[in-house]
Coordinates of C-alpha atoms in Angstrom, one line a residue:
X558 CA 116.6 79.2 74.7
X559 CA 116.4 81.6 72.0
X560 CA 114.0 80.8 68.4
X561 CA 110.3 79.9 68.0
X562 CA 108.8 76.9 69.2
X563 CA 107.4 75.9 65.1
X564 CA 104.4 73.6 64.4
X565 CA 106.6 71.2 62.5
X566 CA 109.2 70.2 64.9
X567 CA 109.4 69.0 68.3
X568 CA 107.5 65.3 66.9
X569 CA 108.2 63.3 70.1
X570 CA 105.6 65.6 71.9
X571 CA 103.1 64.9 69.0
X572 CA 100.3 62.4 70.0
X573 CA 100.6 58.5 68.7
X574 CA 97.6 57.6 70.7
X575 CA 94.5 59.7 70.5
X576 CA 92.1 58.9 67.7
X577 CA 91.4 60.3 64.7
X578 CA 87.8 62.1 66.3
X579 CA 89.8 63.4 69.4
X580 CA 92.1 65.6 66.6
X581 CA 88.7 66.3 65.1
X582 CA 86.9 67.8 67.5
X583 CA 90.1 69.4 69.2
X584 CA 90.9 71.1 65.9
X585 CA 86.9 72.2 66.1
X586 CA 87.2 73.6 69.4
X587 CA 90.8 75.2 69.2
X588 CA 91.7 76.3 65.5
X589 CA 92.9 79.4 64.6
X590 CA 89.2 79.8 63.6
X591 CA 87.8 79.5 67.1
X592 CA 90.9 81.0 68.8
X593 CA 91.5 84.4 68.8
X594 CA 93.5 87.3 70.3
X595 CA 91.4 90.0 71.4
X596 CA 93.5 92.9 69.6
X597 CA 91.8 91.6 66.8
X598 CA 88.7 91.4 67.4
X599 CA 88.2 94.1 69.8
X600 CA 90.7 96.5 68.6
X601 CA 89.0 99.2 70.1
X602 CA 88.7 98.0 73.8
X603 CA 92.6 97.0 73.2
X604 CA 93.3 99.9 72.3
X605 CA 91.2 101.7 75.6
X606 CA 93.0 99.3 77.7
X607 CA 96.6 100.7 77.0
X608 CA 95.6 104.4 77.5
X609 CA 94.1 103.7 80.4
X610 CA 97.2 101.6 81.4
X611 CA 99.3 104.8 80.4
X612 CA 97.2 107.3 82.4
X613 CA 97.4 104.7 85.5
X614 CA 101.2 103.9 85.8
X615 CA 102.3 107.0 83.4
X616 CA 103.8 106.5 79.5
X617 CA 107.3 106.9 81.2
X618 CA 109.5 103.2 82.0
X619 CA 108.5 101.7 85.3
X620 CA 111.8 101.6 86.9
X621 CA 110.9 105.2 88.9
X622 CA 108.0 105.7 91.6
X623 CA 108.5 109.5 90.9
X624 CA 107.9 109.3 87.5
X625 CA 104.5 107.6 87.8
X626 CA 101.3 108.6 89.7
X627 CA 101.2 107.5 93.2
X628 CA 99.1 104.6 94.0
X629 CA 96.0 106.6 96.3
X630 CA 96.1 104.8 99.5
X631 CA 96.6 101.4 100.5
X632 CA 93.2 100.8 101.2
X633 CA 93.6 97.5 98.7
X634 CA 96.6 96.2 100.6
X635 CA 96.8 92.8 102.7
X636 CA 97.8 95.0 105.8
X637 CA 94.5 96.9 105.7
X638 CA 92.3 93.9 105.3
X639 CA 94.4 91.9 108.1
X640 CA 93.7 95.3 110.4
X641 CA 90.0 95.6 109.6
X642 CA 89.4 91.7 109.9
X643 CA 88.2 91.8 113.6
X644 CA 85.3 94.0 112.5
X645 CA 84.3 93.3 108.5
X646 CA 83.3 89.9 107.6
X647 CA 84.5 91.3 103.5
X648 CA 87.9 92.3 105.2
X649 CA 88.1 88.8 106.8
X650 CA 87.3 87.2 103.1
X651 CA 90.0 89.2 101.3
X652 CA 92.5 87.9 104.0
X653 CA 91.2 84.2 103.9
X654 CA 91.4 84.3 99.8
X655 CA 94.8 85.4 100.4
X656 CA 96.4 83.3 102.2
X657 CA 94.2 80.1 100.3
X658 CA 95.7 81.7 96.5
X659 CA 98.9 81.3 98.5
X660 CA 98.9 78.2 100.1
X661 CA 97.2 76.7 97.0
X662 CA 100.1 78.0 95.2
X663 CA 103.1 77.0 97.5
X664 CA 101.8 73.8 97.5
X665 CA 100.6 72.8 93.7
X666 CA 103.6 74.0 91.7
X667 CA 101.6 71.8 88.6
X668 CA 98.5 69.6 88.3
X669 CA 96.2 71.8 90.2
X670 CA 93.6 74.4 89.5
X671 CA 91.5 76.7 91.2
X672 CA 88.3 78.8 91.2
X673 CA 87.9 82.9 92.4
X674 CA 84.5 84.2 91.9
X675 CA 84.9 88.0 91.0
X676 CA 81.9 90.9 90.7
X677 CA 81.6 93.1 88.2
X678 CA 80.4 96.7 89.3
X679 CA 82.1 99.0 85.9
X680 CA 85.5 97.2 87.6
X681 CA 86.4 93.6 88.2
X682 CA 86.3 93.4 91.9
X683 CA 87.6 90.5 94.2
X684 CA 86.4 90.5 97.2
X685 CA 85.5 93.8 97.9
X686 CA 88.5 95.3 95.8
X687 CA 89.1 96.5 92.3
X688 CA 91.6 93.9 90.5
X689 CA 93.6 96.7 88.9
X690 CA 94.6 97.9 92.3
X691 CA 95.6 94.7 93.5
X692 CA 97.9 94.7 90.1
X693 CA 99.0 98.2 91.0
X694 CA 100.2 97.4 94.8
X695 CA 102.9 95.2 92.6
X696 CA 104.4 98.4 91.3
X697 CA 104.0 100.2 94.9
X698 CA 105.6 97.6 97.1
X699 CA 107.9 95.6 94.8
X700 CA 111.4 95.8 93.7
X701 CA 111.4 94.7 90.1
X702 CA 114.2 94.0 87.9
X703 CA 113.3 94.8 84.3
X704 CA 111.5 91.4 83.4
X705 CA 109.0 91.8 85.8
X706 CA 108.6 95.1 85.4
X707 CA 107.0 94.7 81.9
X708 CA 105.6 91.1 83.0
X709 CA 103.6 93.4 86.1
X710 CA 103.0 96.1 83.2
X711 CA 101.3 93.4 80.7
X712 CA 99.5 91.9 84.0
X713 CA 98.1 95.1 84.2
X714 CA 97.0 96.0 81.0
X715 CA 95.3 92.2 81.0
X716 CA 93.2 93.7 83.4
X717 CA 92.0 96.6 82.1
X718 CA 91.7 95.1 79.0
X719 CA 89.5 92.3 80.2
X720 CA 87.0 95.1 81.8
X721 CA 86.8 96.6 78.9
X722 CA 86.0 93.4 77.0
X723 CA 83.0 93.0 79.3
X724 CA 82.0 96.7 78.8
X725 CA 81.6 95.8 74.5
X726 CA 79.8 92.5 75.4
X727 CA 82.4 90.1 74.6
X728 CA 82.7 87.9 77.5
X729 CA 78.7 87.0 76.2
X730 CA 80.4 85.7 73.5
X731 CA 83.5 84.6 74.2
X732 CA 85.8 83.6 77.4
X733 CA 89.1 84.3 78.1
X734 CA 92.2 83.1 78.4
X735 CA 95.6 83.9 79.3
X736 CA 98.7 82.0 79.5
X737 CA 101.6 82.7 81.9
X738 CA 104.8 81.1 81.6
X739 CA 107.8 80.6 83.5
X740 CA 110.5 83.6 82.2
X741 CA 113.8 82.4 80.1
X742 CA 116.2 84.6 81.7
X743 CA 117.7 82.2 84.5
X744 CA 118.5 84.9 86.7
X745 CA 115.2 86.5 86.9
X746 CA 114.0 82.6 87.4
X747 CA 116.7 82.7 90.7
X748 CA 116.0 86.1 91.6
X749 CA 112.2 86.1 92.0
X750 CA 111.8 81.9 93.0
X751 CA 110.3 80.4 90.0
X752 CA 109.8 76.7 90.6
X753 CA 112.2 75.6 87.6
X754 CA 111.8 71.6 88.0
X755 CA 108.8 72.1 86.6
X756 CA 108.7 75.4 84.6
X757 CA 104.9 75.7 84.9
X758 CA 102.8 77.4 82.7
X759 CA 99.8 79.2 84.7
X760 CA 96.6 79.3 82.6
X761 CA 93.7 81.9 83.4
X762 CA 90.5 81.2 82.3
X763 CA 87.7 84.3 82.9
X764 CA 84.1 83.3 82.2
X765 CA 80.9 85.4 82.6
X766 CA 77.8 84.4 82.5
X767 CA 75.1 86.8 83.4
X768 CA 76.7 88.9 86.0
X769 CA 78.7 86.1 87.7
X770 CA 82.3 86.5 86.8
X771 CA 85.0 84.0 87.6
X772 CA 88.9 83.0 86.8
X773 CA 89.5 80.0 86.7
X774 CA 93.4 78.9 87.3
X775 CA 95.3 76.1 86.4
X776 CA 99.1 75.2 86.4
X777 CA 100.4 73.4 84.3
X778 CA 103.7 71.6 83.4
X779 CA 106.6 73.9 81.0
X780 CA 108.5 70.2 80.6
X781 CA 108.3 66.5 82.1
X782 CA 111.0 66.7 84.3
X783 CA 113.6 68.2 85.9
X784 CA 116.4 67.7 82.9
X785 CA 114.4 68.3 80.1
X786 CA 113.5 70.6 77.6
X787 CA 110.7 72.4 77.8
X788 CA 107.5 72.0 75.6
X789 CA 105.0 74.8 76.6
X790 CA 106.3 77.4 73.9
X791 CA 104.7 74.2 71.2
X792 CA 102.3 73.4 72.8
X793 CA 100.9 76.6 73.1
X794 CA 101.9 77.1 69.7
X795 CA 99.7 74.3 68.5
X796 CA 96.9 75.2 70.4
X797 CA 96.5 78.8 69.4
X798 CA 97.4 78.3 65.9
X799 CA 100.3 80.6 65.9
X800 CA 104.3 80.2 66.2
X801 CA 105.3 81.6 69.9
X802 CA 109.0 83.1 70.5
X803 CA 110.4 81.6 73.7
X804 CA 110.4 85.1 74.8
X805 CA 110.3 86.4 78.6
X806 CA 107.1 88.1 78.3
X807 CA 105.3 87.7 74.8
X808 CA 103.2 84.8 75.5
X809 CA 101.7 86.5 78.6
X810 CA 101.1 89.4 76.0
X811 CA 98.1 87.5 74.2
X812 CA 94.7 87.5 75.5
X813 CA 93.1 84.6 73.4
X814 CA 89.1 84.6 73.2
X815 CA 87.6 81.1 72.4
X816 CA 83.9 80.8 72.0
X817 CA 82.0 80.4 74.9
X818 CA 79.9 77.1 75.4
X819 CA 78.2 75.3 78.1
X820 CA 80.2 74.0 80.9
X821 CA 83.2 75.2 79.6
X822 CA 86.5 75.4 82.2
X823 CA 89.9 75.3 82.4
X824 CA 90.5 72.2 82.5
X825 CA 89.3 71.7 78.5
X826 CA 92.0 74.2 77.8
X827 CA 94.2 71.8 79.8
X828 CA 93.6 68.8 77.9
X829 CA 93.9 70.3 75.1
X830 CA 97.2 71.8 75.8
X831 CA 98.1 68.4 76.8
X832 CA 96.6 66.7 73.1
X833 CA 99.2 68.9 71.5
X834 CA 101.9 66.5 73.6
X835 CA 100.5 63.1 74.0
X836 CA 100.6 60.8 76.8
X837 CA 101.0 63.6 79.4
X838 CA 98.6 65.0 82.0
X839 CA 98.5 68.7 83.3
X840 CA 102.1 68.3 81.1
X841 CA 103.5 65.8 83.6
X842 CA 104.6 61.8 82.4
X843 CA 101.4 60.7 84.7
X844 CA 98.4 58.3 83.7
X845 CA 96.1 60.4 81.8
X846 CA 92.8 61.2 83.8
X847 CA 89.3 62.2 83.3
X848 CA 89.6 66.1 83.3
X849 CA 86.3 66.9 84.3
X850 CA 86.6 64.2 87.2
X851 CA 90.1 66.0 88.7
X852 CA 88.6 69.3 88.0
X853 CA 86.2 68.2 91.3
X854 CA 89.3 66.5 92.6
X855 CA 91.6 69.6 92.7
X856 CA 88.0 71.2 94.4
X857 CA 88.5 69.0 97.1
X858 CA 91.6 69.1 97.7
X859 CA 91.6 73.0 98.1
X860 CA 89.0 72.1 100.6
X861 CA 90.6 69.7 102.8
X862 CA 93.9 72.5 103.6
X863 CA 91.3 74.5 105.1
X864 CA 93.1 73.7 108.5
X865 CA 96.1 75.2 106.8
X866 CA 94.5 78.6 105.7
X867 CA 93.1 78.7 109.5
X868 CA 96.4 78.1 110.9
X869 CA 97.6 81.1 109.0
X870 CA 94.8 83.4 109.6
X871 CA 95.2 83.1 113.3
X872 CA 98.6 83.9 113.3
X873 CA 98.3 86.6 111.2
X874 CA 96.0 87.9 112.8
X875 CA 97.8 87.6 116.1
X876 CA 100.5 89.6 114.9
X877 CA 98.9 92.1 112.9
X878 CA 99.4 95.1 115.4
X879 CA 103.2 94.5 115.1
X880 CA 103.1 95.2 111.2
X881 CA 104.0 98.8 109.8
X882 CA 104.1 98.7 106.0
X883 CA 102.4 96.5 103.7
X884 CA 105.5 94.9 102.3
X885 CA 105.5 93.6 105.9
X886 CA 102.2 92.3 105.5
X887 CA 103.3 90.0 102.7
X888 CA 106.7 88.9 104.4
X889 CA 104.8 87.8 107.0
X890 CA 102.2 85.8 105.0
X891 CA 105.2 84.7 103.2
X892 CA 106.7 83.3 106.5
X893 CA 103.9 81.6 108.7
X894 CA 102.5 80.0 105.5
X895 CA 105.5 78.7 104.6
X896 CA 106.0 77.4 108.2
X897 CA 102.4 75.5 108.5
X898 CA 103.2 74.2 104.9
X899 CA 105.7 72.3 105.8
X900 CA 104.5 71.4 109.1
X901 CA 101.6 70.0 107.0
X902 CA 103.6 68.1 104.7
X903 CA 104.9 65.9 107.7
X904 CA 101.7 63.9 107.3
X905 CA 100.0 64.7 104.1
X906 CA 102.0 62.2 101.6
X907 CA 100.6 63.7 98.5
X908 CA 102.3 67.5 98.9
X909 CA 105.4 66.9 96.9
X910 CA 108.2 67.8 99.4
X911 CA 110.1 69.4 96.1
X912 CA 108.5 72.2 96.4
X913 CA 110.2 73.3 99.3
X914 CA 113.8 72.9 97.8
X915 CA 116.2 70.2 98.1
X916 CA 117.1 70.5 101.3
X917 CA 114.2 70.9 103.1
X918 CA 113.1 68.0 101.2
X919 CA 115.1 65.5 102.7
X920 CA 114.5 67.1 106.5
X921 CA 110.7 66.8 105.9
X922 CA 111.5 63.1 104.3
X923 CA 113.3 62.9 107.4
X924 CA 110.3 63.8 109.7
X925 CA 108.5 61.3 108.0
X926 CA 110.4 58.5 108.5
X927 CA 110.7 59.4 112.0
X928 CA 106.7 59.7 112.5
X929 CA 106.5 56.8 111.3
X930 CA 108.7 54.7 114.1
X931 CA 107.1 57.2 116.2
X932 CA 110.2 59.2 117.7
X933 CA 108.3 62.8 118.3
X934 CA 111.7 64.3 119.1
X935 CA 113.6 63.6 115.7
X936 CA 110.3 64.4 114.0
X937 CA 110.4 68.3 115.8
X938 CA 114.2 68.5 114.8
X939 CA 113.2 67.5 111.1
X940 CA 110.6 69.8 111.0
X941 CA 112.6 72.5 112.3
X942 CA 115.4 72.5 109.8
X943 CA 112.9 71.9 107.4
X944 CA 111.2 75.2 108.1
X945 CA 114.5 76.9 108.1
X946 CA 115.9 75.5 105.0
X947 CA 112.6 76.1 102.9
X948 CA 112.9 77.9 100.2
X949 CA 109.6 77.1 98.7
X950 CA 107.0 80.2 98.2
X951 CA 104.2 81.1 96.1
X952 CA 103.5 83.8 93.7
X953 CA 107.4 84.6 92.5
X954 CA 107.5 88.1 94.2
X955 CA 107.2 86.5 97.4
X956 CA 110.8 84.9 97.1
X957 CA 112.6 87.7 95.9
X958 CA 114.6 87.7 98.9
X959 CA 117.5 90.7 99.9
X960 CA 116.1 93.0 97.3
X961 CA 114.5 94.9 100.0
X962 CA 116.7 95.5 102.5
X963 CA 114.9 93.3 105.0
X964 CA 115.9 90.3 107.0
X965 CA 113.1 87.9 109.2
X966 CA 113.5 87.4 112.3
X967 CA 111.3 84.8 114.9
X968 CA 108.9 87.6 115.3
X969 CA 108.5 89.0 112.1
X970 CA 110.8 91.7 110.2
X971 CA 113.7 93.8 111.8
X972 CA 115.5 96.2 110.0
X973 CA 118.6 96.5 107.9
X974 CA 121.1 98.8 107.2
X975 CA 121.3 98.4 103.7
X976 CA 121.6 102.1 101.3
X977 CA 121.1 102.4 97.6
X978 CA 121.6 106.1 96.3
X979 CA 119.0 107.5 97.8
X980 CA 119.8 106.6 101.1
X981 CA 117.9 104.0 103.7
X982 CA 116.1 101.8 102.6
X983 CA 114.1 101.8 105.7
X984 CA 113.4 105.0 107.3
X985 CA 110.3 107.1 109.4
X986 CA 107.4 109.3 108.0
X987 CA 106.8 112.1 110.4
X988 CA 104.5 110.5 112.6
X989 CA 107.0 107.4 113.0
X990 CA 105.4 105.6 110.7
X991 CA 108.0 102.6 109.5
X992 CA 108.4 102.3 105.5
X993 CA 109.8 99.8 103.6
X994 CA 111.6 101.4 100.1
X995 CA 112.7 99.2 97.0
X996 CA 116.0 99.2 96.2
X997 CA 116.8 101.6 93.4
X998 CA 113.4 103.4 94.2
X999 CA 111.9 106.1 96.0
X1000 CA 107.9 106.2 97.3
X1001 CA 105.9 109.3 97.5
X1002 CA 103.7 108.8 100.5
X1003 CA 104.0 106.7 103.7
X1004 CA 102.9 103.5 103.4
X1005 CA 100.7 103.5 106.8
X1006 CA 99.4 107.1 107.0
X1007 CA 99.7 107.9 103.4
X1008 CA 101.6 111.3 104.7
X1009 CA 103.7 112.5 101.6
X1010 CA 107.7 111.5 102.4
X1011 CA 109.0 113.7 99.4
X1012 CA 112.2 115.5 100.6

């Protein structure tokens, strides 16, 4: 879907039904006057931001571990918190917050949003770790094709660009917001599990206010159904004032500043987003809703799968001494969350079952009919292809299946033969460490012991 999504076309997404003094104070709050990207206001902390980026990850492409500088330690990684969760109650929140981003996002592909309180200490820090490293463990322990590569690259600079928006006093002024959408190129779509009956846009919202920082997260609907053409490149368009190319990566490019004010959230860039359409809600052809009303709805609902994120956590951590890289860390999140999801979904009748692909759909349909009449057995048979047919998952890395070299098993990971130039793709440090390699890739240091594994 090549060409820029103008202001002029696209009419059937233009509102019939809003009144005059909704367009009024919309065009108020979300000009081109009162939106702006931060390159041009701060050009100077943009401009910071990309050579720190370049003295991080190296000037050189991304596509070679030995070409940039070698992420310190993996003191930031899932596998480190999950091991020091027995004894630090900050290790034990890093994990939790994991796995709720995760189930929050296997769950709500669209019309949900969600809160992280960050800290601020000359970094952005969640939970005890600096945000840019979090970014960086992408580039350590993923195999990315060249889309993501640059979408991981821009995520990155985003990041250091919004620390150094907070170091000139902007987010006083001003919050933050990004847009993420869905990429055009189908196979990077398959590839790395992008829920495409929806196409949804993820909007992050970063507020300040005295020393508090938070993001703020919303998805949003790319198009109203399955079959149809997607609107988020116009209705972004309209809302920042500017014509967007339906382009892999350049919307996620932009980091838009909008004056701060009271009470301010996500959910006002929401409904505007949705003004620019009419008769849509969180981009979906649903009733339209008070925002500020869901925005404590979607609160409690992250709330109330709090048995979900425990479920997880136990099993995690039950298995934890098993684990020997990182990138098994996140298989296995990937895995057990997936399984209580489902398991979930049995009874919970608003988790839409599409989420989990077509097939495990109808078994988890299945199980619900059969819970219903009350025969247990077909319910665990339902459940169990289900769980096995899933293909549902959160963040897209977490999908991108066989690019690894790694295959699940009922206990967790097992090893695969599978070579790329290099060699293995799975071999020892010399303590016997276990590492994990991407495809195409090779690490400098062992992923447990942080032993260097150059040749």
């Amino acid at each position: 879907m090549a060409g820029a999504a103008t202001l002029e076309t696209n009419t059937q997404f233009k509102s019939d039904h809003l009144t005059s003094e909704y367009f009024e104070n919309f065009e108020r709050q979300f000009s081109p006057i009162g939106v702006s990207e931060a390159i041009n206001l701060y050009p100077e902390a943009y401009e910071r931001a990309e050579g720190q980026l370049k003295r991080q990850i190296g000037s050189v492409a991304l596509r070679g571990f030995q070409d940039m500088e070698p992420v310190p330690n993996d003191s930031d990684t899932l596998l480190t918190a999950l091991k020091d969760a027995k004894t630090s109650d900050e290790a034990l929140k890093s994990v939790k917050l994991n796995i709720s981003t995760d189930v929050a996002e296997r769950l709500f592909k669209t019309g949900h949003q969600t809160i992280v309180p960050l800290e601020w200490d000359w970094k952005i820090v969640q939970n005890g770790r600096p945000l840019i490293e979090i970014n960086r463990n992408t580039f350590s322990f993923m195999d990315l094709n060249d889309v993501m590569a640059e979408r991981t690259k821009i995520e990155c600079r985003n990041t250091l660009l919004f620390e150094e928006l907070i170091k000139d006093g902007a987010l006083d002024l001003y919050d933050a917001v990004v847009f993420s959408n869905t990429p055009i190129d189908l196979k990077t779509r398959e590839d790395y599990g992008f829920f495409t009956d929806t196409d949804s846009v993820s909007i992050q919202f970063l507020t300040k206010n005295d020393q508090k920082l938070q993001m703020e997260t919303a998805m949003v609907a790319g198009k109203v159904a399955p079959d149809s053409e997607r609107h988020d490149f116009y209705a972004i368009s309209k809302l920042i004032g500017q014509e967007i190319n339906e382009s892999d990566n350049e919307l996620l490019n932009k980091v838009m500043l909008i004056p701060k004010k009271a009470g301010q959230g996500v959910q006002n860039i929401v409904e505007a987003y949705d003004a620019t359409l009419g008769e849509v809600f969180y981009g979906e052809k649903k009733p339209i809703q008070d925002y500020e009303i869901y925005r404590e709805v979607c609160a409690k609902r992250t709330t109330d799968f709090e048995d979900i994120v425990e479920n997880v956590l136990q099993d995690l951590l039950a298995r934890v001494d098993s684990l020997e890289s990182p990138y098994q860390a996140i298989e296995l999140l990937d895995k057990l969350s997936d399984k209580h999801c489902v398991n979930a979904a049995i009874s919970r009748q608003e988790i839409d079952t599409r989420v989990f692909g077509a097939e495990a759909a109808s078994h988890i349909e299945e199980a619900r009919f059969f819970q219903r009449i009350g025969d247990e057995h077909r319910v665990a048979m339902s459940i169990e292809k289900a769980v096995e047919t899933s293909t549902g998952g959160s963040c897209p890395f977490s999908r991108a299946k066989g690019l690894f070299g790694v295959e699940q098993s009922e206990d967790g990971l097992k090893s695969s033969t599978a070579e790329d130039k290099y060699g293995s793709l799975q071999f020892k440090c010399k303590k016997g460490h276990s590492n994990t390699r991407p495809r195409g890739k090779l690490i400098e240091k062992c992923q447990v012991c942080n032993m260097s594994v150059r040749c």
